[in-house]
Tab-separated table of C-alpha atoms and ligand atoms in Angstrom:
chain	number	residue	atom	x	y	z
A	1	UNK	CA	0.000	0.000	0.000
A	2	UNK	CA	1.275	3.442	-0.853
A	3	UNK	CA	1.714	5.680	2.166
A	4	UNK	CA	0.432	9.218	1.914
A	5	UNK	CA	-0.198	12.219	4.116
A	6	UNK	CA	2.041	14.453	6.230
A	7	UNK	CA	3.360	11.811	8.641
A	8	UNK	CA	4.368	9.470	5.863
A	9	UNK	CA	6.160	12.380	4.145
A	10	UNK	CA	8.061	13.148	7.330
A	11	UNK	CA	9.337	9.572	7.366
A	12	UNK	CA	10.080	9.071	3.730
A	13	UNK	CA	11.343	12.354	2.290
A	14	UNK	CA	14.835	12.211	3.861
A	15	UNK	CA	15.177	8.605	2.756
A	16	UNK	CA	14.224	9.443	-0.816
A	17	UNK	CA	16.649	12.368	-0.749
A	18	UNK	CA	19.419	10.080	0.518
A	19	UNK	CA	18.668	7.462	-2.107
A	20	UNK	CA	18.732	10.082	-4.876
A	21	UNK	CA	21.984	11.646	-3.654
A	22	UNK	CA	23.751	8.301	-3.143
A	23	UNK	CA	22.660	6.928	-6.535
A	24	UNK	CA	23.897	10.050	-8.331
A	25	UNK	CA	27.086	9.962	-6.255
A	26	UNK	CA	27.748	6.375	-7.348
A	27	UNK	CA	27.289	7.300	-11.011
A	28	UNK	CA	29.664	10.251	-10.646
A	29	UNK	CA	32.252	8.258	-8.708
A	30	UNK	CA	32.275	5.548	-11.321
A	31	UNK	CA	33.296	8.078	-14.004
A	32	UNK	CA	35.519	10.219	-11.770
A	33	UNK	CA	39.030	10.653	-13.197
A	34	UNK	CA	38.063	9.754	-16.763
A	35	UNK	CA	38.210	12.246	-19.632
A	36	UNK	CA	35.153	14.489	-19.555
A	37	UNK	CA	32.492	13.948	-22.198
A	38	UNK	CA	30.083	16.588	-23.477
A	39	UNK	CA	32.106	19.440	-21.982
A	40	UNK	CA	30.489	22.879	-22.420
A	41	UNK	CA	30.491	26.295	-20.782
A	42	UNK	CA	27.571	28.063	-19.092
A	43	UNK	CA	27.546	31.604	-17.647
A	44	UNK	CA	31.227	32.313	-18.458
A	45	UNK	CA	34.070	30.411	-20.083
A	46	UNK	CA	35.186	29.172	-16.627
A	47	UNK	CA	31.708	27.869	-15.657
A	48	UNK	CA	31.780	24.268	-16.881
A	49	UNK	CA	29.291	21.450	-17.323
A	50	UNK	CA	29.735	17.947	-18.715
A	51	UNK	CA	27.715	14.789	-19.256
A	52	UNK	CA	28.533	13.833	-15.672
A	53	UNK	CA	26.453	16.746	-14.326
A	54	UNK	CA	23.666	16.112	-16.869
A	55	UNK	CA	23.486	12.360	-16.329
A	56	UNK	CA	23.531	12.667	-12.539
A	57	UNK	CA	20.653	15.124	-12.794
A	58	UNK	CA	18.703	12.840	-15.152
A	59	UNK	CA	19.136	9.938	-12.740
A	60	UNK	CA	17.748	12.011	-9.841
A	61	UNK	CA	14.941	13.397	-11.992
A	62	UNK	CA	13.881	9.876	-13.024
A	63	UNK	CA	14.050	8.561	-9.460
A	64	UNK	CA	11.887	11.443	-8.211
A	65	UNK	CA	9.429	10.981	-11.082
A	66	UNK	CA	8.927	7.391	-9.916
A	67	UNK	CA	8.827	8.046	-6.159
A	68	UNK	CA	7.265	11.518	-6.013
A	69	UNK	CA	5.390	12.101	-9.270
A	70	UNK	CA	3.338	15.026	-7.930
A	71	UNK	CA	6.243	17.084	-6.603
A	72	UNK	CA	7.960	19.988	-8.355
A	73	UNK	CA	11.655	20.111	-9.226
A	74	UNK	CA	14.335	22.768	-9.604
A	75	UNK	CA	17.756	21.485	-10.635
A	76	UNK	CA	20.967	23.179	-11.738
A	77	UNK	CA	21.223	21.705	-15.214
A	78	UNK	CA	17.760	22.846	-16.236
A	79	UNK	CA	15.230	20.330	-14.956
A	80	UNK	CA	12.161	22.237	-13.798
A	81	UNK	CA	8.708	20.897	-12.966
A	82	UNK	CA	5.744	22.721	-11.459
A	83	UNK	CA	4.238	19.884	-9.413
A	84	UNK	CA	0.862	19.820	-7.655
A	85	UNK	CA	1.724	18.551	-4.153
A	86	UNK	CA	3.101	21.794	-2.697
A	87	UNK	CA	6.541	20.201	-2.406
A	88	UNK	CA	9.526	20.976	-4.616
A	89	UNK	CA	12.882	19.199	-4.875
A	90	UNK	CA	15.957	21.396	-5.196
A	91	UNK	CA	18.931	19.570	-6.665
A	92	UNK	CA	22.559	20.255	-7.459
A	93	UNK	CA	23.538	16.985	-9.143
A	94	UNK	CA	27.248	17.855	-8.947
A	95	UNK	CA	28.401	20.625	-6.648
A	96	UNK	CA	32.085	21.280	-7.199
A	97	UNK	CA	32.048	20.679	-10.942
A	98	UNK	CA	35.480	22.241	-11.454
A	99	UNK	CA	37.029	20.015	-8.758
A	100	UNK	CA	35.366	17.009	-10.378
A	101	UNK	CA	36.743	17.823	-13.822
A	102	UNK	CA	40.255	18.360	-12.445
A	103	UNK	CA	40.190	15.048	-10.556
A	104	UNK	CA	40.127	16.745	-7.142
A	105	UNK	CA	38.197	14.439	-4.774
A	106	UNK	CA	36.075	17.182	-3.217
A	107	UNK	CA	32.623	17.418	-4.741
A	108	UNK	CA	29.113	16.446	-3.658
A	109	UNK	CA	25.525	15.809	-4.633
A	110	UNK	CA	23.022	18.106	-2.907
A	111	UNK	CA	19.330	17.180	-2.699
A	112	UNK	CA	16.682	19.092	-0.753
A	113	UNK	CA	12.898	19.148	-0.650
A	114	UNK	CA	10.953	22.221	0.375
A	115	UNK	CA	7.431	23.440	1.034
A	116	UNK	CA	6.242	27.022	1.302
A	117	UNK	CA	7.780	27.324	4.777
A	118	UNK	CA	11.257	26.325	3.621
A	119	UNK	CA	13.398	23.230	3.354
A	120	UNK	CA	11.905	20.082	4.927
A	121	UNK	CA	14.805	17.692	4.350
A	122	UNK	CA	18.290	18.022	2.925
A	123	UNK	CA	21.130	15.682	2.008
A	124	UNK	CA	24.706	16.468	0.997
A	125	UNK	CA	26.497	13.326	-0.159
A	126	UNK	CA	30.291	13.232	-0.496
A	127	UNK	CA	30.829	10.132	-2.623
A	128	UNK	CA	34.644	10.243	-2.494
A	129	UNK	CA	34.714	10.065	1.304
A	130	UNK	CA	31.555	7.970	1.579
A	131	UNK	CA	29.990	10.573	3.880
A	132	UNK	CA	26.312	11.527	3.800
A	133	UNK	CA	25.017	14.521	5.758
A	134	UNK	CA	21.241	14.459	6.277
A	135	UNK	CA	18.838	16.745	8.115
A	136	UNK	CA	15.095	17.067	8.551
A	137	UNK	CA	13.420	20.263	9.647
A	138	UNK	CA	12.994	20.195	13.426
A	139	UNK	CA	14.700	16.818	13.612
A	140	UNK	CA	17.965	17.951	15.201
A	141	UNK	CA	21.233	16.219	14.405
A	142	UNK	CA	23.972	14.140	15.911
A	143	UNK	CA	26.423	16.525	14.243
A	144	UNK	CA	27.796	19.453	16.249
A	145	UNK	CA	29.476	22.628	15.025
A	146	UNK	CA	32.748	23.694	16.605
A	147	UNK	CA	32.893	25.412	20.008
A	148	UNK	CA	35.027	28.226	18.570
A	149	UNK	CA	34.083	31.540	20.169
A	150	UNK	CA	36.997	33.711	19.046
A	151	UNK	CA	36.873	34.948	15.458
A	152	UNK	CA	40.639	35.465	15.391
A	153	UNK	CA	41.020	31.680	15.875
A	154	UNK	CA	38.312	30.695	13.385
A	155	UNK	CA	38.889	28.777	10.149
A	156	UNK	CA	36.587	30.414	7.599
A	157	UNK	CA	35.678	29.090	4.172
A	158	UNK	CA	34.428	31.085	1.237
A	159	UNK	CA	33.935	30.722	-2.491
A	160	UNK	CA	34.235	32.745	-5.662
A	161	UNK	CA	31.825	33.080	-8.549
A	162	UNK	CA	32.516	32.387	-12.211
A	163	UNK	CA	32.469	36.015	-13.333
A	164	UNK	CA	35.920	37.672	-13.264
A	165	UNK	CA	34.662	41.065	-12.009
A	166	UNK	CA	32.790	39.365	-9.178
A	167	UNK	CA	35.838	37.271	-8.266
A	168	UNK	CA	37.991	40.404	-8.073
A	169	UNK	CA	35.489	41.975	-5.676
A	170	UNK	CA	35.310	38.765	-3.621
A	171	UNK	CA	39.127	38.730	-3.401
A	172	UNK	CA	39.045	42.309	-2.081
A	173	UNK	CA	36.693	41.211	0.706
A	174	UNK	CA	38.892	38.208	1.564
A	175	UNK	CA	41.997	40.420	1.692
A	176	UNK	CA	40.265	42.592	4.288
A	177	UNK	CA	38.932	39.690	6.351
A	178	UNK	CA	41.959	37.415	6.426
A	179	UNK	CA	43.765	39.439	9.104
A	180	UNK	CA	40.832	38.963	11.500
A	181	UNK	CA	40.581	35.150	11.324
A	182	UNK	CA	42.857	32.119	11.740
A	183	UNK	CA	42.850	31.384	8.014
A	184	UNK	CA	40.702	31.125	4.892
A	185	UNK	CA	39.797	28.024	2.864
A	186	UNK	CA	38.408	27.947	-0.702
A	187	UNK	CA	37.733	24.284	-1.299
A	188	UNK	CA	35.292	24.688	-4.224
A	189	UNK	CA	32.090	22.992	-3.065
A	190	UNK	CA	29.596	25.202	-1.248
A	191	UNK	CA	27.380	22.355	-0.017
A	192	UNK	CA	30.388	20.669	1.626
A	193	UNK	CA	31.539	23.957	3.162
A	194	UNK	CA	28.148	24.061	4.878
A	195	UNK	CA	28.117	20.386	5.863
A	196	UNK	CA	31.603	20.782	7.317
A	197	UNK	CA	30.439	23.622	9.572
A	198	UNK	CA	27.753	21.279	10.897
A	199	UNK	CA	30.409	18.730	11.894
A	200	UNK	CA	33.023	21.191	13.162
A	201	UNK	CA	35.620	20.849	10.372
A	202	UNK	CA	35.171	24.528	9.568
A	203	UNK	CA	34.150	27.333	11.924
A	204	UNK	CA	32.382	29.502	9.357
A	205	UNK	CA	31.598	30.099	5.700
A	206	UNK	CA	30.274	32.956	3.639
A	207	UNK	CA	29.698	33.545	-0.051
A	208	UNK	CA	27.605	35.797	-2.255
A	209	UNK	CA	26.055	34.924	-5.600
A	210	UNK	CA	25.152	31.304	-4.930
A	211	UNK	CA	22.080	29.588	-6.294
A	212	UNK	CA	19.281	27.980	-4.324
A	213	UNK	CA	20.504	24.470	-5.255
A	214	UNK	CA	23.951	25.193	-3.784
A	215	UNK	CA	22.465	26.127	-0.407
A	216	UNK	CA	19.109	24.459	0.180
A	217	UNK	CA	20.315	21.220	1.782
A	218	UNK	CA	23.474	22.580	3.411
A	219	UNK	CA	21.781	25.432	5.275
A	220	UNK	CA	19.276	23.044	6.893
A	221	UNK	CA	22.129	20.704	7.866
A	222	UNK	CA	23.915	23.614	9.585
A	223	UNK	CA	20.881	24.929	11.438
A	224	UNK	CA	19.725	21.496	12.618
A	225	UNK	CA	23.230	20.835	14.014
A	226	UNK	CA	23.000	23.966	16.161
A	227	UNK	CA	24.992	26.199	13.829
A	228	UNK	CA	23.714	29.581	12.689
A	229	UNK	CA	22.770	30.666	9.185
A	230	UNK	CA	22.117	34.262	8.086
A	231	UNK	CA	21.024	35.256	4.617
A	232	UNK	CA	22.966	38.332	3.478
A	233	UNK	CA	20.921	41.045	1.805
A	234	UNK	CA	22.402	43.058	-1.046
A	235	UNK	CA	23.386	42.399	-4.611
A	236	UNK	CA	24.098	39.627	-5.168
A	237	UNK	CA	22.578	38.152	-1.999
A	238	UNK	CA	24.646	35.727	0.018
A	239	UNK	CA	24.865	33.472	3.007
A	240	UNK	CA	26.929	33.433	6.179
A	241	UNK	CA	26.919	30.245	8.277
A	242	UNK	CA	29.006	29.410	11.297
A	243	UNK	CA	29.440	27.878	14.691
A	244	UNK	CA	27.175	29.805	17.098
A	245	UNK	CA	30.012	31.289	19.163
A	246	UNK	CA	31.449	33.391	16.323
A	247	UNK	CA	28.362	34.171	14.281
A	248	UNK	CA	27.795	37.778	15.311
A	249	UNK	CA	31.514	38.551	15.160
A	250	UNK	CA	31.784	37.042	11.675
A	251	UNK	CA	28.776	39.013	10.437
A	252	UNK	CA	30.325	42.206	11.817
A	253	UNK	CA	33.761	41.527	10.323
A	254	UNK	CA	32.185	40.675	6.990
A	255	UNK	CA	30.141	43.888	6.940
A	256	UNK	CA	33.329	45.859	7.608
A	257	UNK	CA	35.282	43.938	4.958
A	258	UNK	CA	32.547	44.464	2.376
A	259	UNK	CA	32.248	48.177	3.162
A	260	UNK	CA	33.560	50.879	0.852
A	261	UNK	CA	35.925	52.460	3.377
B	1	IPD	C1	30.005	26.144	-7.224
B	1	IPD	C2	30.676	25.630	-5.974
B	1	IPD	C3	31.698	26.632	-5.465
B	1	IPD	C4	31.106	27.987	-5.231
B	1	IPD	C5	30.455	28.480	-6.509
B	1	IPD	C6	29.382	27.472	-6.976
B	1	IPD	P1	29.096	24.310	-8.960
B	1	IPD	O1	28.979	25.248	-7.630
B	1	IPD	O2	29.744	25.359	-4.958
B	1	IPD	O3	32.266	26.219	-4.232
B	1	IPD	O4	32.127	28.881	-4.840
B	1	IPD	O5	29.866	29.732	-6.225
B	1	IPD	O6	28.791	27.950	-8.158
B	1	IPD	O7	29.152	25.231	-10.123
B	1	IPD	O8	30.354	23.533	-8.809
B	1	IPD	O9	27.871	23.486	-8.899
B	2	CA	CA1	26.567	21.939	-10.043
């Protein structure tokens, strides 16, 4: 018998998200290190996509069509469905595409499902390490962010966009922030930056110009672990996530670093 209704959703959505993320991760891992096929550029000549991204997305799209035929879908490589259930899946089939294409084992599959109140369940799957980070709204987590409460001792991650002018501006902000923190990391996979705050491998992360699919799962994973997430207003909008003990200090330092002065 097919289960339906809110309680059944609460039980099954994270499992479906995990299944989708792990299946796509297995496909990507199997091809990892081979020559890229179907390589093309997107927003700029440094913003890459290949058949790996497309095929991972198709696999997730097909799985969701079977398991959740009434739900909507928003995915990085163009899959978009309206849906009639009030739920929408938000998918980055390969976060860290550049790492993947260079053979750097730091990339992930990010799968989230949301309703009109926000993300209900999110999964970030790191196939290279065999690590899966999962959260459900209100479900808490066995993960814990770091206990860091001194920004000058905090390890902060960030990322850069694909547009050269934006990257130059982002580098200006980093150059002003780096003297106020322990060090900066730019590992190249936003969803893993977030998941790693949840488990204490990073103390904080910020970036502007990300897309919903980069953030949807990771932000829930941080907040359910007890970390803090703040959406940054402005153009382009951004996100700042961290261990609770440095959050206000990081927001303040970031505002100063981004200022004109
Ligand atoms: C990118 C990565 C990167 C971040 C970029 C994203 P993609 O996603 O998450 O870490 O700095 O802003 O666009 O293109 O590899 O899916
Ligand atoms: Ca991607």
